[in-house]
mmCIF file of C-alpha atoms in Angstrom:
data_model
loop_
_atom_site.group_PDB
_atom_site.id
_atom_site.type_symbol
_atom_site.label_atom_id
_atom_site.label_comp_id
_atom_site.label_asym_id
_atom_site.label_seq_id
_atom_site.Cartn_x
_atom_site.Cartn_y
_atom_site.Cartn_z
ATOM 1 C CA MET A 238 -106.979 38.814 -200.470
ATOM 2 C CA PHE A 239 -105.669 39.932 -196.516
ATOM 3 C CA LYS A 240 -105.186 43.659 -196.231
ATOM 4 C CA ILE A 241 -102.307 44.059 -193.684
ATOM 5 C CA LYS A 242 -103.648 46.700 -190.700
ATOM 6 C CA GLU A 243 -101.221 49.881 -190.777
ATOM 7 C CA LYS A 244 -102.720 52.667 -189.578
ATOM 8 C CA PRO A 245 -104.193 53.913 -186.043
ATOM 9 C CA GLU A 246 -107.572 53.907 -187.374
ATOM 10 C CA ASP A 247 -107.324 50.256 -187.995
ATOM 11 C CA PHE A 248 -107.163 49.286 -184.686
ATOM 12 C CA PHE A 249 -110.149 51.344 -183.191
ATOM 13 C CA VAL A 250 -111.458 49.305 -180.331
ATOM 14 C CA ARG A 251 -114.991 50.981 -178.361
ATOM 15 C CA GLU A 252 -114.857 49.527 -174.745
ATOM 16 C CA ILE A 253 -118.522 48.401 -173.446
ATOM 17 C CA ILE A 254 -118.753 49.274 -169.409
ATOM 18 C CA ASP A 255 -121.989 47.340 -167.987
ATOM 19 C CA ILE A 256 -121.936 48.274 -164.643
ATOM 20 C CA PRO A 257 -123.592 51.456 -163.046
ATOM 21 C CA LEU A 258 -121.669 54.510 -162.833
ATOM 22 C CA GLY A 259 -122.949 56.837 -160.271
ATOM 23 C CA ASP A 260 -122.320 60.365 -159.463
ATOM 24 C CA SER A 261 -120.348 60.067 -156.076
ATOM 25 C CA GLY A 262 -118.068 57.085 -154.414
ATOM 26 C CA GLU A 263 -114.523 56.259 -154.208
ATOM 27 C CA TYR A 264 -114.170 55.955 -157.545
ATOM 28 C CA ALA A 265 -113.623 57.836 -160.915
ATOM 29 C CA TYR A 266 -114.648 57.276 -164.504
ATOM 30 C CA TYR A 267 -112.805 58.649 -167.587
ATOM 31 C CA LYS A 268 -112.868 58.298 -171.205
ATOM 32 C CA LEU A 269 -109.355 58.272 -172.743
ATOM 33 C CA HIS A 270 -108.556 59.004 -176.282
ATOM 34 C CA LYS A 271 -104.950 57.833 -177.978
ATOM 35 C CA VAL A 272 -103.370 57.386 -180.701
ATOM 36 C CA ASP A 273 -100.021 55.582 -181.481
ATOM 37 C CA LEU A 274 -99.600 55.495 -177.530
ATOM 38 C CA ASN A 275 -98.679 52.149 -175.644
ATOM 39 C CA THR A 276 -101.525 51.512 -172.458
ATOM 40 C CA ILE A 277 -99.479 50.450 -170.284
ATOM 41 C CA ASP A 278 -96.888 53.926 -170.791
ATOM 42 C CA VAL A 279 -100.081 55.785 -170.335
ATOM 43 C CA VAL A 280 -100.753 54.446 -166.941
ATOM 44 C CA ARG A 281 -97.799 54.945 -166.153
ATOM 45 C CA GLU A 282 -97.855 59.003 -167.358
ATOM 46 C CA LEU A 283 -101.173 59.279 -166.072
ATOM 47 C CA ALA A 284 -99.763 57.808 -162.333
ATOM 48 C CA LYS A 285 -96.966 60.327 -162.114
ATOM 49 C CA ARG A 286 -98.580 63.438 -163.527
ATOM 50 C CA PHE A 287 -101.418 62.498 -160.457
ATOM 51 C CA SER A 288 -99.160 61.257 -158.095
ATOM 52 C CA LEU A 289 -100.804 58.027 -157.915
ATOM 53 C CA PRO A 290 -99.645 54.599 -157.386
ATOM 54 C CA VAL A 291 -99.497 52.870 -160.834
ATOM 55 C CA LYS A 292 -102.013 49.941 -159.034
ATOM 56 C CA ASN A 293 -104.685 53.010 -158.471
ATOM 57 C CA ILE A 294 -105.035 53.171 -162.446
ATOM 58 C CA THR A 295 -106.706 50.408 -164.126
ATOM 59 C CA PHE A 296 -108.468 49.929 -167.380
ATOM 60 C CA ALA A 297 -110.622 48.172 -169.409
ATOM 61 C CA GLY A 298 -109.274 45.828 -172.071
ATOM 62 C CA LEU A 299 -106.285 45.046 -173.546
ATOM 63 C CA LYS A 300 -106.129 44.214 -176.968
ATOM 64 C CA ASP A 301 -103.961 41.279 -178.049
ATOM 65 C CA LYS A 302 -101.255 42.046 -180.304
#
């Protein structure tokens, strides 16, 4: 029998980043924990709060629905 996923904890995803990250440069790397939030909406909100174009914010992985 299959169990339907229904809680946010059922959808936990850990991205594996295999690029070298340095202490300086023109990019910043941030780890964001979100629950019950849409990735695209979060990107728009971050862009608004930091006065950045949305295209300047990227993210790893977008889970299929």
